[in-house]
mmCIF file of C-alpha atoms and ligand atoms in Angstrom:
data_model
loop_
_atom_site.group_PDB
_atom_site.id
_atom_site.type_symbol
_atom_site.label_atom_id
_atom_site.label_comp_id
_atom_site.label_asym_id
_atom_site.label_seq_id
_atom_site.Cartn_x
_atom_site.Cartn_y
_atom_site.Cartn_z
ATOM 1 C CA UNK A 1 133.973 60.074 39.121
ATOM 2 C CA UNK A 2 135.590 62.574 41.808
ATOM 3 C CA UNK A 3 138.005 64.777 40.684
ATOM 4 C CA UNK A 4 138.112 66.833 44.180
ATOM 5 C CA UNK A 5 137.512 65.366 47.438
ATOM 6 C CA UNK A 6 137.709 67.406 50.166
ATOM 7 C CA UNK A 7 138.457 65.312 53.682
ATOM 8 C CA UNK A 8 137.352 66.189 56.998
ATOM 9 C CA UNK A 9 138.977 64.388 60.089
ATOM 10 C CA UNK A 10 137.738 65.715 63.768
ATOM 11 C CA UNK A 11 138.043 61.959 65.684
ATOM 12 C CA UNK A 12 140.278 63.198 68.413
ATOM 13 C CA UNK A 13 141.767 66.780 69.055
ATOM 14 C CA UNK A 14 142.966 67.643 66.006
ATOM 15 C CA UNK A 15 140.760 69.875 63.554
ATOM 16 C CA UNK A 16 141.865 69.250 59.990
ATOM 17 C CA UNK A 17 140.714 69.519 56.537
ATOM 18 C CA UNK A 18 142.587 68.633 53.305
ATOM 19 C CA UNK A 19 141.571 68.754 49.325
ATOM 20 C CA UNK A 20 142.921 65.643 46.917
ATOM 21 C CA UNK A 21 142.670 66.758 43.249
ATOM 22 C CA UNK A 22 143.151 63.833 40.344
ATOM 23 C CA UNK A 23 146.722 64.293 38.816
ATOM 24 C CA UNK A 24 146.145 61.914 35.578
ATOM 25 C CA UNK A 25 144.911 59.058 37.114
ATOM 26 C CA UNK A 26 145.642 59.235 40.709
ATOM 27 C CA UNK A 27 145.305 61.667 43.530
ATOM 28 C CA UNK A 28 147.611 64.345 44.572
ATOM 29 C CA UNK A 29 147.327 66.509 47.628
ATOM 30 C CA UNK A 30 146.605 69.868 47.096
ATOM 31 C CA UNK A 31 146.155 71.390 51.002
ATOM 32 C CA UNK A 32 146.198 69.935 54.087
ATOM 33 C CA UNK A 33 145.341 72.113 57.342
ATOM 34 C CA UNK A 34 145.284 70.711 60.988
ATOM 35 C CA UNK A 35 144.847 72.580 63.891
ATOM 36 C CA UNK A 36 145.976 70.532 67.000
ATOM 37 C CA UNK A 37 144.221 71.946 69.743
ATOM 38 C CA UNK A 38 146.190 72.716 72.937
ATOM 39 C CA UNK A 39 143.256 73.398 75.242
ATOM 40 C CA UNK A 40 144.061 69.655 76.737
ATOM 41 C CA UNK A 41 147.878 69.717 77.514
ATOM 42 C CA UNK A 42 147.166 71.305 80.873
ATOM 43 C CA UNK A 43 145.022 68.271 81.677
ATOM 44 C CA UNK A 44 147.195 65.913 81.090
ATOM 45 C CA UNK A 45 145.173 64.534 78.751
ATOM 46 C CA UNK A 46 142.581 65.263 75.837
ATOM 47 C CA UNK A 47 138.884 66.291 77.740
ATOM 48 C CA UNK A 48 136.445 65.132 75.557
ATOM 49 C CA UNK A 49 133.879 67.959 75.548
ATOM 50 C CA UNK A 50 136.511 70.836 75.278
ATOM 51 C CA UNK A 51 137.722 68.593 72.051
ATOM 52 C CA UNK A 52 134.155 68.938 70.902
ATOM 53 C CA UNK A 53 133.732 72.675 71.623
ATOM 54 C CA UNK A 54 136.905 73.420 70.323
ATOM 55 C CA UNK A 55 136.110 71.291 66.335
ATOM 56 C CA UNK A 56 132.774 73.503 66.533
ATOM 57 C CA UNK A 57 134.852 76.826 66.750
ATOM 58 C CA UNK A 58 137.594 75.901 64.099
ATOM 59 C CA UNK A 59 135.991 73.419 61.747
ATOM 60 C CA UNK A 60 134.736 76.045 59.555
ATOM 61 C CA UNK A 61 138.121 77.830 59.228
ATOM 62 C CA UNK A 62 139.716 74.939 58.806
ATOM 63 C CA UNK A 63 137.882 73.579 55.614
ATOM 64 C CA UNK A 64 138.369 77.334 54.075
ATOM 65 C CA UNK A 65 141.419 77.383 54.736
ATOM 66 C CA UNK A 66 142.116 74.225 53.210
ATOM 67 C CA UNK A 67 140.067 75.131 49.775
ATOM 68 C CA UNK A 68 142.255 78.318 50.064
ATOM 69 C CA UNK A 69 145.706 76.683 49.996
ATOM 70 C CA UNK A 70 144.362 74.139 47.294
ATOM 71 C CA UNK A 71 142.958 76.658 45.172
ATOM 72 C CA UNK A 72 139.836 75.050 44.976
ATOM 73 C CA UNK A 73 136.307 76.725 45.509
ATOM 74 C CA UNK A 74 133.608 74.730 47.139
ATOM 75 C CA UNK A 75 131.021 74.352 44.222
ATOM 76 C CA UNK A 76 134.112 72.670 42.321
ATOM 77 C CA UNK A 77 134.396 69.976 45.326
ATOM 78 C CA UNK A 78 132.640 66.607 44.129
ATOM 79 C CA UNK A 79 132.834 65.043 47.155
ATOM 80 C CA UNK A 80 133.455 64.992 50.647
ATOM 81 C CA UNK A 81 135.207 62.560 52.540
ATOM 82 C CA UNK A 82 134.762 62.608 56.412
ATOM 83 C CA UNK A 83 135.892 60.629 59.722
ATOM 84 C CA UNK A 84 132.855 58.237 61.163
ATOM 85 C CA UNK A 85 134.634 56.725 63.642
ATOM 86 C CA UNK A 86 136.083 55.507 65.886
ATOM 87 C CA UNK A 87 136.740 58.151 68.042
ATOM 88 C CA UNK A 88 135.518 60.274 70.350
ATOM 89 C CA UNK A 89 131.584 60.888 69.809
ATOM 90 C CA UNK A 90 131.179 64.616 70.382
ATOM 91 C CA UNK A 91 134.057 65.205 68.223
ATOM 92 C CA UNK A 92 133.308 62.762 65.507
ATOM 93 C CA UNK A 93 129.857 64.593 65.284
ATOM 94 C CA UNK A 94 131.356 67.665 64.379
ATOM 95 C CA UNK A 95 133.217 66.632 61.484
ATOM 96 C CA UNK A 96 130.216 63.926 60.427
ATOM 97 C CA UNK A 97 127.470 66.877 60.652
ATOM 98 C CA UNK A 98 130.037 69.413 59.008
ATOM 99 C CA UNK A 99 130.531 66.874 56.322
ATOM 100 C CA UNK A 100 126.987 65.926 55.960
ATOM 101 C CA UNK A 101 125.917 70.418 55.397
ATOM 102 C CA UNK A 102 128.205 70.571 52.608
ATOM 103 C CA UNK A 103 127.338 67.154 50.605
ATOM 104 C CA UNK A 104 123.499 68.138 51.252
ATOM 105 C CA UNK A 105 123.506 71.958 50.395
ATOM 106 C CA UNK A 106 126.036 71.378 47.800
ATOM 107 C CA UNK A 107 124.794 68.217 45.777
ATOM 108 C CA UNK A 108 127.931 66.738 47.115
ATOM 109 C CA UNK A 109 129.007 62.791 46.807
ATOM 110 C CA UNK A 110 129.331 61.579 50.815
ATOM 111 C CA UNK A 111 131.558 58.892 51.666
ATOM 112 C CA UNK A 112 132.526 57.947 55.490
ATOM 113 C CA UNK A 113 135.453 56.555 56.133
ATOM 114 C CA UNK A 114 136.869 54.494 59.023
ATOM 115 C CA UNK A 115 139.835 56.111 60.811
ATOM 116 C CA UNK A 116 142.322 53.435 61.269
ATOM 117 C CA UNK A 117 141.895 52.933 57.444
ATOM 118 C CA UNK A 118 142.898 56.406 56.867
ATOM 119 C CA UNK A 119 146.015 55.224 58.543
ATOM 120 C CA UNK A 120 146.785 52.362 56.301
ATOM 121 C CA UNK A 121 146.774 54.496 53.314
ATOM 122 C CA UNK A 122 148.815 57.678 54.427
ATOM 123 C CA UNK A 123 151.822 56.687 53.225
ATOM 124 C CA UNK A 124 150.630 56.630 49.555
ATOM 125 C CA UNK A 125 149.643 59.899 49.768
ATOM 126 C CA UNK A 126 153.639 60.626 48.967
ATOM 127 C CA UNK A 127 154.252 57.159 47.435
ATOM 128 C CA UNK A 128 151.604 56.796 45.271
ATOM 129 C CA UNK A 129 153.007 53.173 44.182
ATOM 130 C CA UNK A 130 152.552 51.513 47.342
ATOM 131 C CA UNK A 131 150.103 48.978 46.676
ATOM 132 C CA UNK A 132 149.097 45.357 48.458
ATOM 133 C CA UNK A 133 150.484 42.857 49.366
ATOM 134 C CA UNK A 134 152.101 44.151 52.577
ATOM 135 C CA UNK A 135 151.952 43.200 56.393
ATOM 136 C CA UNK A 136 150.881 46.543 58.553
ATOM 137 C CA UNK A 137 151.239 48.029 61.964
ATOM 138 C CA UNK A 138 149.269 50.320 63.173
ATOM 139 C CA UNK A 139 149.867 52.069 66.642
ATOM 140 C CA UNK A 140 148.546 54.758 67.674
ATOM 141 C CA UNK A 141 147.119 56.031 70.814
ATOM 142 C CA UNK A 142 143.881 53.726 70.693
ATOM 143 C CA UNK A 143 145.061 50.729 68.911
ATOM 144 C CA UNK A 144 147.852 48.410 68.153
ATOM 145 C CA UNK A 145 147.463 46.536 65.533
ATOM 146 C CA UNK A 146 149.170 44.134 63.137
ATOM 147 C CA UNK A 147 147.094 43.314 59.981
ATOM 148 C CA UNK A 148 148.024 41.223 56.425
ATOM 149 C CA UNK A 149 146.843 43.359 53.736
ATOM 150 C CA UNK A 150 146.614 41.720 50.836
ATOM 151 C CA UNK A 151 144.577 43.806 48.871
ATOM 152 C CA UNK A 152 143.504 47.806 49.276
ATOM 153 C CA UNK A 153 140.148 46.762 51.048
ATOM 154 C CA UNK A 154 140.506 43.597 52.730
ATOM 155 C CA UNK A 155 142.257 43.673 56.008
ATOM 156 C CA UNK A 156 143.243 40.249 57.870
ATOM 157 C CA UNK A 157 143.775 40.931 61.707
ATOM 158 C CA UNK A 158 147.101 38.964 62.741
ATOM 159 C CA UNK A 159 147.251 40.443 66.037
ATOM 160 C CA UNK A 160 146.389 43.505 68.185
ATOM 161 C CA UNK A 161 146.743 44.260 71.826
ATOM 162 C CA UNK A 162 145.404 42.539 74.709
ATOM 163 C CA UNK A 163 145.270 45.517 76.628
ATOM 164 C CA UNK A 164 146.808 49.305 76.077
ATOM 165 C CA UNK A 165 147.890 50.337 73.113
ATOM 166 C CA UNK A 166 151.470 51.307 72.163
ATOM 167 C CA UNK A 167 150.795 55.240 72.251
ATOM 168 C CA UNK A 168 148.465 55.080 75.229
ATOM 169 C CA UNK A 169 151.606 53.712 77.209
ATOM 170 C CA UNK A 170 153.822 56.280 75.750
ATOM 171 C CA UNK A 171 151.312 58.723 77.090
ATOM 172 C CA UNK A 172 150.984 56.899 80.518
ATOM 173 C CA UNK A 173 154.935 56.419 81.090
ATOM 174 C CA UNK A 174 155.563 60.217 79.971
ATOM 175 C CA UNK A 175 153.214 61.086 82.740
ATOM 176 C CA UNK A 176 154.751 58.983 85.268
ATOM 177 C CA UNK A 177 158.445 60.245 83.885
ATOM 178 C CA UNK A 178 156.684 63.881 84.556
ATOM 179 C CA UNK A 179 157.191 64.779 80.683
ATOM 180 C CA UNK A 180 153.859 66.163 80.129
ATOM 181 C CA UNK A 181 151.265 65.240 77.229
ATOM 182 C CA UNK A 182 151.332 63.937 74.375
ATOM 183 C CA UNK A 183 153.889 61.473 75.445
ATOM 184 C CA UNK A 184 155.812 59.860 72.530
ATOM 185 C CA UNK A 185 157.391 63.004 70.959
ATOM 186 C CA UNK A 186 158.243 63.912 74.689
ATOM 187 C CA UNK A 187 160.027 60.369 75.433
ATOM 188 C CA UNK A 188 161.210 60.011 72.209
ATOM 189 C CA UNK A 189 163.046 63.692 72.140
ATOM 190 C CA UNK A 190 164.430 62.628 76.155
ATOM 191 C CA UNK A 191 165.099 59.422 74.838
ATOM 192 C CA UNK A 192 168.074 60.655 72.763
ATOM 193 C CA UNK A 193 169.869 61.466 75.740
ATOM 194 C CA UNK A 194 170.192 58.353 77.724
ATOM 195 C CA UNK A 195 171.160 55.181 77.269
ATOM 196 C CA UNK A 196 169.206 51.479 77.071
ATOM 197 C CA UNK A 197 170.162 50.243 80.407
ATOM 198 C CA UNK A 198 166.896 49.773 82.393
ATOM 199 C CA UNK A 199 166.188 45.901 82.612
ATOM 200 C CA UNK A 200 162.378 45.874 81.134
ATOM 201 C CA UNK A 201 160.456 43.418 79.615
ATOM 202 C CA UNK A 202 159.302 42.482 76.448
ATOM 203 C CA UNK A 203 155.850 41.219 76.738
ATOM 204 C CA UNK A 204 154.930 38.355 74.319
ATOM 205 C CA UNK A 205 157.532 38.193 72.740
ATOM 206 C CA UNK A 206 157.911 35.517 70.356
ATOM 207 C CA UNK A 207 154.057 34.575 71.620
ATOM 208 C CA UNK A 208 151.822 34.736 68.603
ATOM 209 C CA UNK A 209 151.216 38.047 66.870
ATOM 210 C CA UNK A 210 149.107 39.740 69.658
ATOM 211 C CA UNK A 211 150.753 42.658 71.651
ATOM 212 C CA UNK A 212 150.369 43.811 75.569
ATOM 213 C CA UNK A 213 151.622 46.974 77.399
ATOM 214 C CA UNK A 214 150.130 46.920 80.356
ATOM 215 C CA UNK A 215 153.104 44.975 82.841
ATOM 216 C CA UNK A 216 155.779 46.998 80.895
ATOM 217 C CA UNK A 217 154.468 50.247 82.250
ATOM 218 C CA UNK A 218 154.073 49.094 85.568
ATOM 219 C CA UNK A 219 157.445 47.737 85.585
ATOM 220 C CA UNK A 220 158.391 50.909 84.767
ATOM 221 C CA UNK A 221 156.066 52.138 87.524
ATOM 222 C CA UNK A 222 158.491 49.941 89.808
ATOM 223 C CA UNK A 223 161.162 51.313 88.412
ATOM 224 C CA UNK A 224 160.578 54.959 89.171
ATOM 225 C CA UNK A 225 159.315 54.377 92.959
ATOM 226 C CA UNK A 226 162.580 52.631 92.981
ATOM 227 C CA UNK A 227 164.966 54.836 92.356
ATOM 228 C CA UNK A 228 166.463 57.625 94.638
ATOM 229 C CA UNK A 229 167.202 60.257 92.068
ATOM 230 C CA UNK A 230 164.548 60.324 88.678
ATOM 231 C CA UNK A 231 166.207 63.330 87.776
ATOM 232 C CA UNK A 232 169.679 61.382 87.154
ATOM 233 C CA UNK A 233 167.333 58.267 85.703
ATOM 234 C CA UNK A 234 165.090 59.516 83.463
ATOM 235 C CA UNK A 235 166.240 59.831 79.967
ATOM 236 C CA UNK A 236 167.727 56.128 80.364
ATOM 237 C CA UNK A 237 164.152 55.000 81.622
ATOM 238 C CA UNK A 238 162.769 56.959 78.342
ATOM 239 C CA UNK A 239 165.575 55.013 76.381
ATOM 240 C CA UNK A 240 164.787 51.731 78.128
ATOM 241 C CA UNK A 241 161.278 51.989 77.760
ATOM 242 C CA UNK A 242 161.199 53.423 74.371
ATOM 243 C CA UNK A 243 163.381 50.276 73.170
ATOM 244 C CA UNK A 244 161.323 47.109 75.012
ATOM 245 C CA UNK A 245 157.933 49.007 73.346
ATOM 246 C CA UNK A 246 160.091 49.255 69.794
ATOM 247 C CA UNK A 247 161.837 45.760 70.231
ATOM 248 C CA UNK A 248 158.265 43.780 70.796
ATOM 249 C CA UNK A 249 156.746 45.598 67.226
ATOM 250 C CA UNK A 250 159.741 45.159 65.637
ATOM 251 C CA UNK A 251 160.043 41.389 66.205
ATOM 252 C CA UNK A 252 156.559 40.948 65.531
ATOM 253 C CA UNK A 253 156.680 42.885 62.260
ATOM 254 C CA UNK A 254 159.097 40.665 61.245
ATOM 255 C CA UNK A 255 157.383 37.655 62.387
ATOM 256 C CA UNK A 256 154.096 38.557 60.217
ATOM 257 C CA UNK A 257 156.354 39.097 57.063
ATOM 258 C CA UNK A 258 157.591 35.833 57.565
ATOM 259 C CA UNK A 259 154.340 34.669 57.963
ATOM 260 C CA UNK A 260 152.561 36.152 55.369
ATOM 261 C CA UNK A 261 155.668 36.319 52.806
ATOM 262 C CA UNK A 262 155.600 39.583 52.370
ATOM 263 C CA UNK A 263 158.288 42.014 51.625
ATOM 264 C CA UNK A 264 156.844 45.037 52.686
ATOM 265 C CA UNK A 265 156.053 46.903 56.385
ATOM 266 C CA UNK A 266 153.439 49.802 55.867
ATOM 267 C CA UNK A 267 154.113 51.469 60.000
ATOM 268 C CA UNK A 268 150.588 54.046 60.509
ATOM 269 C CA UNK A 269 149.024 55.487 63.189
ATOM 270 C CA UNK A 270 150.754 58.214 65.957
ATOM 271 C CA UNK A 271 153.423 56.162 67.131
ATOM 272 C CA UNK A 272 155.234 55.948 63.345
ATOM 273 C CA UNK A 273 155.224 59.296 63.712
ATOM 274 C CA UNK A 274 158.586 58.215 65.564
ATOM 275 C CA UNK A 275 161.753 58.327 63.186
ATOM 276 C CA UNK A 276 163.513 56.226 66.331
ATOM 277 C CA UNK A 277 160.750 53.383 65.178
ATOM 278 C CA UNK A 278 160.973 54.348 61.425
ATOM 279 C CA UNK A 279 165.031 53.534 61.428
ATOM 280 C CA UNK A 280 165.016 50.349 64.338
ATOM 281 C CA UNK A 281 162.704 49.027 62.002
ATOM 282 C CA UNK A 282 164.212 49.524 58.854
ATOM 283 C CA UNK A 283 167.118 48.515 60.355
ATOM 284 C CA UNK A 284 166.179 45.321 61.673
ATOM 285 C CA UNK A 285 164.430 44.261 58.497
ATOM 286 C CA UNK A 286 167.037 44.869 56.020
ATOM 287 C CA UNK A 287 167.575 42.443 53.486
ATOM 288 C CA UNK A 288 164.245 41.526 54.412
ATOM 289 C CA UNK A 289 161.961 43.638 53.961
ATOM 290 C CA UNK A 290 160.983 47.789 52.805
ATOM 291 C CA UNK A 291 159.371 49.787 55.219
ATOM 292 C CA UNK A 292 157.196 52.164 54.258
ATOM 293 C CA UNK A 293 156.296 55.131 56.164
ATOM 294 C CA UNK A 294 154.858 58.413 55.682
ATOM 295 C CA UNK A 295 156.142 61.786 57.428
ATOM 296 C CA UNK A 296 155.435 62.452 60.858
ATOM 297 C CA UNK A 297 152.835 65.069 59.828
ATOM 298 C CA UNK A 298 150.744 62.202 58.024
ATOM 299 C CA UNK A 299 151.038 59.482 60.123
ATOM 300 C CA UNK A 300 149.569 62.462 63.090
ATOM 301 C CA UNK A 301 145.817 62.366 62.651
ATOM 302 C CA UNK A 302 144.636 64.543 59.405
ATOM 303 C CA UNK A 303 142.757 64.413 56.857
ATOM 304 C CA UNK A 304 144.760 63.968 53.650
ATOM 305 C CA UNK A 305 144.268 60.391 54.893
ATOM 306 C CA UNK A 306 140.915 60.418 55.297
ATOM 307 C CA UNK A 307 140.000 62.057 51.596
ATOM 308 C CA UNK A 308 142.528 59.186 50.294
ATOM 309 C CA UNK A 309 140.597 56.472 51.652
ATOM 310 C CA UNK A 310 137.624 58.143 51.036
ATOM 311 C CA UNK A 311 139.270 58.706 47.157
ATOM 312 C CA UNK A 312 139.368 54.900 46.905
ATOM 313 C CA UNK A 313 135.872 53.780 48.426
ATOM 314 C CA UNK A 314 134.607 56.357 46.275
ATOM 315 C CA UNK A 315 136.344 55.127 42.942
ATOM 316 C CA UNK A 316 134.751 51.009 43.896
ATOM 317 C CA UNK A 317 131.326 53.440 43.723
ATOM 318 C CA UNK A 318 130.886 53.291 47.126
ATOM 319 C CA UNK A 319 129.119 56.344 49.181
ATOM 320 C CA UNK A 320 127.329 57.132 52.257
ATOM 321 C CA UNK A 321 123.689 58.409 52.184
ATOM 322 C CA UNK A 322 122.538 61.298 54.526
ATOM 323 C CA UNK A 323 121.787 58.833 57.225
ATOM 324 C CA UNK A 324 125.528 58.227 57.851
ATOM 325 C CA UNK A 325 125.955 58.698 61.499
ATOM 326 C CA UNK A 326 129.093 58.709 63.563
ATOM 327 C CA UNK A 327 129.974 55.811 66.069
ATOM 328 C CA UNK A 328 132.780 55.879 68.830
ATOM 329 C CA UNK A 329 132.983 52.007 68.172
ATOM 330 C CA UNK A 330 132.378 51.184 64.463
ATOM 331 C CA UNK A 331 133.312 48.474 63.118
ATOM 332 C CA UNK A 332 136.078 48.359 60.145
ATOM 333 C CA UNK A 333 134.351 47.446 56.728
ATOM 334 C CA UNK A 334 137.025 44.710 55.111
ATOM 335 C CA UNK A 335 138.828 43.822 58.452
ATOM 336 C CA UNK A 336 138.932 39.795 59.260
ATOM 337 C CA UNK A 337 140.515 37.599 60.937
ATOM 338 C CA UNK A 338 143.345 35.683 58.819
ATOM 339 C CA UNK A 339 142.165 32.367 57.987
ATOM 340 C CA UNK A 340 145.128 30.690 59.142
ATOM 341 C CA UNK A 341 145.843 32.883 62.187
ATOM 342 C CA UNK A 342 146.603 30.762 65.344
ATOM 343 C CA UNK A 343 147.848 31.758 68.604
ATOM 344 C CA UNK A 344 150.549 29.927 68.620
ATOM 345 C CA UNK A 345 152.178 31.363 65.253
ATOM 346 C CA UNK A 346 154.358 33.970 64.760
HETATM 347 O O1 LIG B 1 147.050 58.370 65.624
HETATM 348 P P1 LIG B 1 147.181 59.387 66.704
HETATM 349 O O2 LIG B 1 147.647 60.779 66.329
HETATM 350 O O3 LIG B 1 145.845 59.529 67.495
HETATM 351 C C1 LIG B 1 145.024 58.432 67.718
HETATM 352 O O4 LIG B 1 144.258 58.083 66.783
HETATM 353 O O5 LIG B 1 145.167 57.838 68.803
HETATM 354 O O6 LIG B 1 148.189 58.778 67.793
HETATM 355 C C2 LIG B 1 148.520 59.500 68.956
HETATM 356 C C3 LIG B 1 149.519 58.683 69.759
HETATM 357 C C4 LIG B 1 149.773 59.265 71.137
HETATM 358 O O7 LIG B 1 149.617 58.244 72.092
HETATM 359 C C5 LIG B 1 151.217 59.749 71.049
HETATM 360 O O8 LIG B 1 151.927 59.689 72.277
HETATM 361 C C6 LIG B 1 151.801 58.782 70.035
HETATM 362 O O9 LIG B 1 150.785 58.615 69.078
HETATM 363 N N1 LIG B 1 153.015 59.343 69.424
HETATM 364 C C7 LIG B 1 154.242 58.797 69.569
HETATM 365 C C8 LIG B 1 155.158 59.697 68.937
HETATM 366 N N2 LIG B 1 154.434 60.730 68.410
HETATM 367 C C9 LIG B 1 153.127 60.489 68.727
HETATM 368 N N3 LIG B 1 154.658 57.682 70.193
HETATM 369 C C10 LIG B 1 156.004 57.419 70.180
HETATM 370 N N4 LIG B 1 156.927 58.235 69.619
HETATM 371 C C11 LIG B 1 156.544 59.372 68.980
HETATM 372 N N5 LIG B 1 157.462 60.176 68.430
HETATM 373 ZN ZN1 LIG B 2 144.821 58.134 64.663
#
């Protein structure tokens, strides 16, 4: 049994570290560090080998710090909980050789986890009652998707997107709206300020379960070679845009809880770091359905996530061996397609 799992997440450009000690019979979170790095934001954009460089130079500070803040010393960690993908590689390495020192030099338990997992279980890391059966969404900058969870561990793909994902077209719209990177805080901050006026689409909607966000950023492309005067324009194309992206997960939210009929909306991943998306959603589902979602510093990649899905692999006496490597592409252990899902549902 672990007592004290220390998490390491390094998948993208944030360095962080966090410690989950047990608290009767479940886990509490003791520290949680993350160092976003800031190296990228003149690049519009997150370079993958100064991500890598950068994890090198802070991991270790960042997993002291985080036994610091907890209290904890290392010998007392049981086991260590760490990021194998997806994600960038050079990055992931970091964390995955990091993780792999301490479990080895320490007689440490070793349990990879995969990322998008770590997303589905952040918000019980302040709601420790959340529990299966819920529909989730999951957006973040790499992935959109919508799963039925109807147990911790099994994870039944409803739909995800055909194309970008929902955060990759906040980034690509804030760069075409000239609001610099990362772009959802940026729209949704600019966003507050203008109106929903903009005629966009809302692509498949009310078509199955699957997303796309491709042809809504280049109508917004359109939009802004269109008009004479961005300056006077953009916080109602940030308001417009931010809405058609919000209105298509939304309605399909509410289309898998019909489906599924479930009560309960867990929103993950970067983009429900977005209280806009947090109160349309609870919003449009009331009566219907709870939505559950974690603070923005949560549902941001860290690694309280990571050491709670670790916590629960770990507690099914699962673990990793030494061999564990990290992969840019792996595969999600418990994720399948529904049995009844169909295109033309939903
Ligand atoms: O999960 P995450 O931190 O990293 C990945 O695993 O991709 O998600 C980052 C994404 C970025 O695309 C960022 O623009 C988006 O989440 N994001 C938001 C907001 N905050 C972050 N999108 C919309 N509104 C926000 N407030
Ligand atoms: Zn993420």
């Amino acid at each position: 049994m672990s007592d004290v799992v220390l998490g390491i997440e390094t998948s993208c450009d944030e360095t962080s570290a966090a410690v989950l000690v047990r608290d009767g019979t479940g886990p509490e979170l003791a520290s949680l560090v993350i160092l976003s790095q800031d190296v990228h934001a003149v690049f519009g954009g997150v370079v993958p080998e100064l991500a890598s460089r950068a994890h090198l130079q802070a991991i270790g500070p960042v997993v002291d710090r985080a036994l610091a803040e907890a209290g904890v010393r290392l010998d007392a960690v049981d086991a260590v909980a760490v990021t194998a993908g997806p994600g960038l590689i050079g990055s992931l390495l970091v964390g995955v050789c990091y993780a792999k020192a301490l479990a080895a030099a320490g007689g440490k338990t070793l349990i990879g986890v995969h990322h998008l997992e770590g997303h589905v279980f952040a918000p019980t890391l302040e709601d420790p009652d959340l529990a299966p059966p819920f529909v989730a969404l999951i957006a973040s900058g790499g992935h959109t998707l919508l799963l039925d969870v109807p147990e911790w561990g099994i994870y039944r793909m409803l739909g995800e997107t055909r194309d970008d994902a929902a955060g990759e077209a906040f980034d690509k719209v804030a760069s075409m709206l000239e609001l610099g990177y990362p772009g959802g805080p940026a729209i949704e901050r600019l966003a507050k300020q203008g109106t929903d006026r903009i005629d966009l689409p809302r692509p498949m909607l009310g078509q199955g379960f699957d997303f796309s966000f491709s042809g809504l950023k280049t109508a917004v492309l359109h939009k802004v070679r269109g008009t004479s005067d961005l300056e006077a324009e953009r916080a109602d194309m940030a308001a417009s845009f931010q809405a058609a992206v919000f209105d298509v997960l939304t309605a399909k939210a509410a289309a898998a809880l019909e489906h599924t009929g479930y009560d309960t909306v867990v929103l993950g991943g970067g983009v429900a770091c977005s209280r806009t998306l947090a109160s349309v959603m609870t919003d449009r589902l009331q009566g219907l359905a709870r939505v559950a979602v974690a603070n923005p510093r949560l549902n941001a990649d860290n690694a309280a996530m990571i050491a709670r899905a670790g916590w629960f692999h770990l507690e099914r006496g699962e673990q990793s061996d030494l061999y564990l490597d990290a992969q840019a592409r792996l595969p999600w252990p418990g994720l399948e397609r529904a049995p009844d899902f169909s295109p033309s549902r939903g």
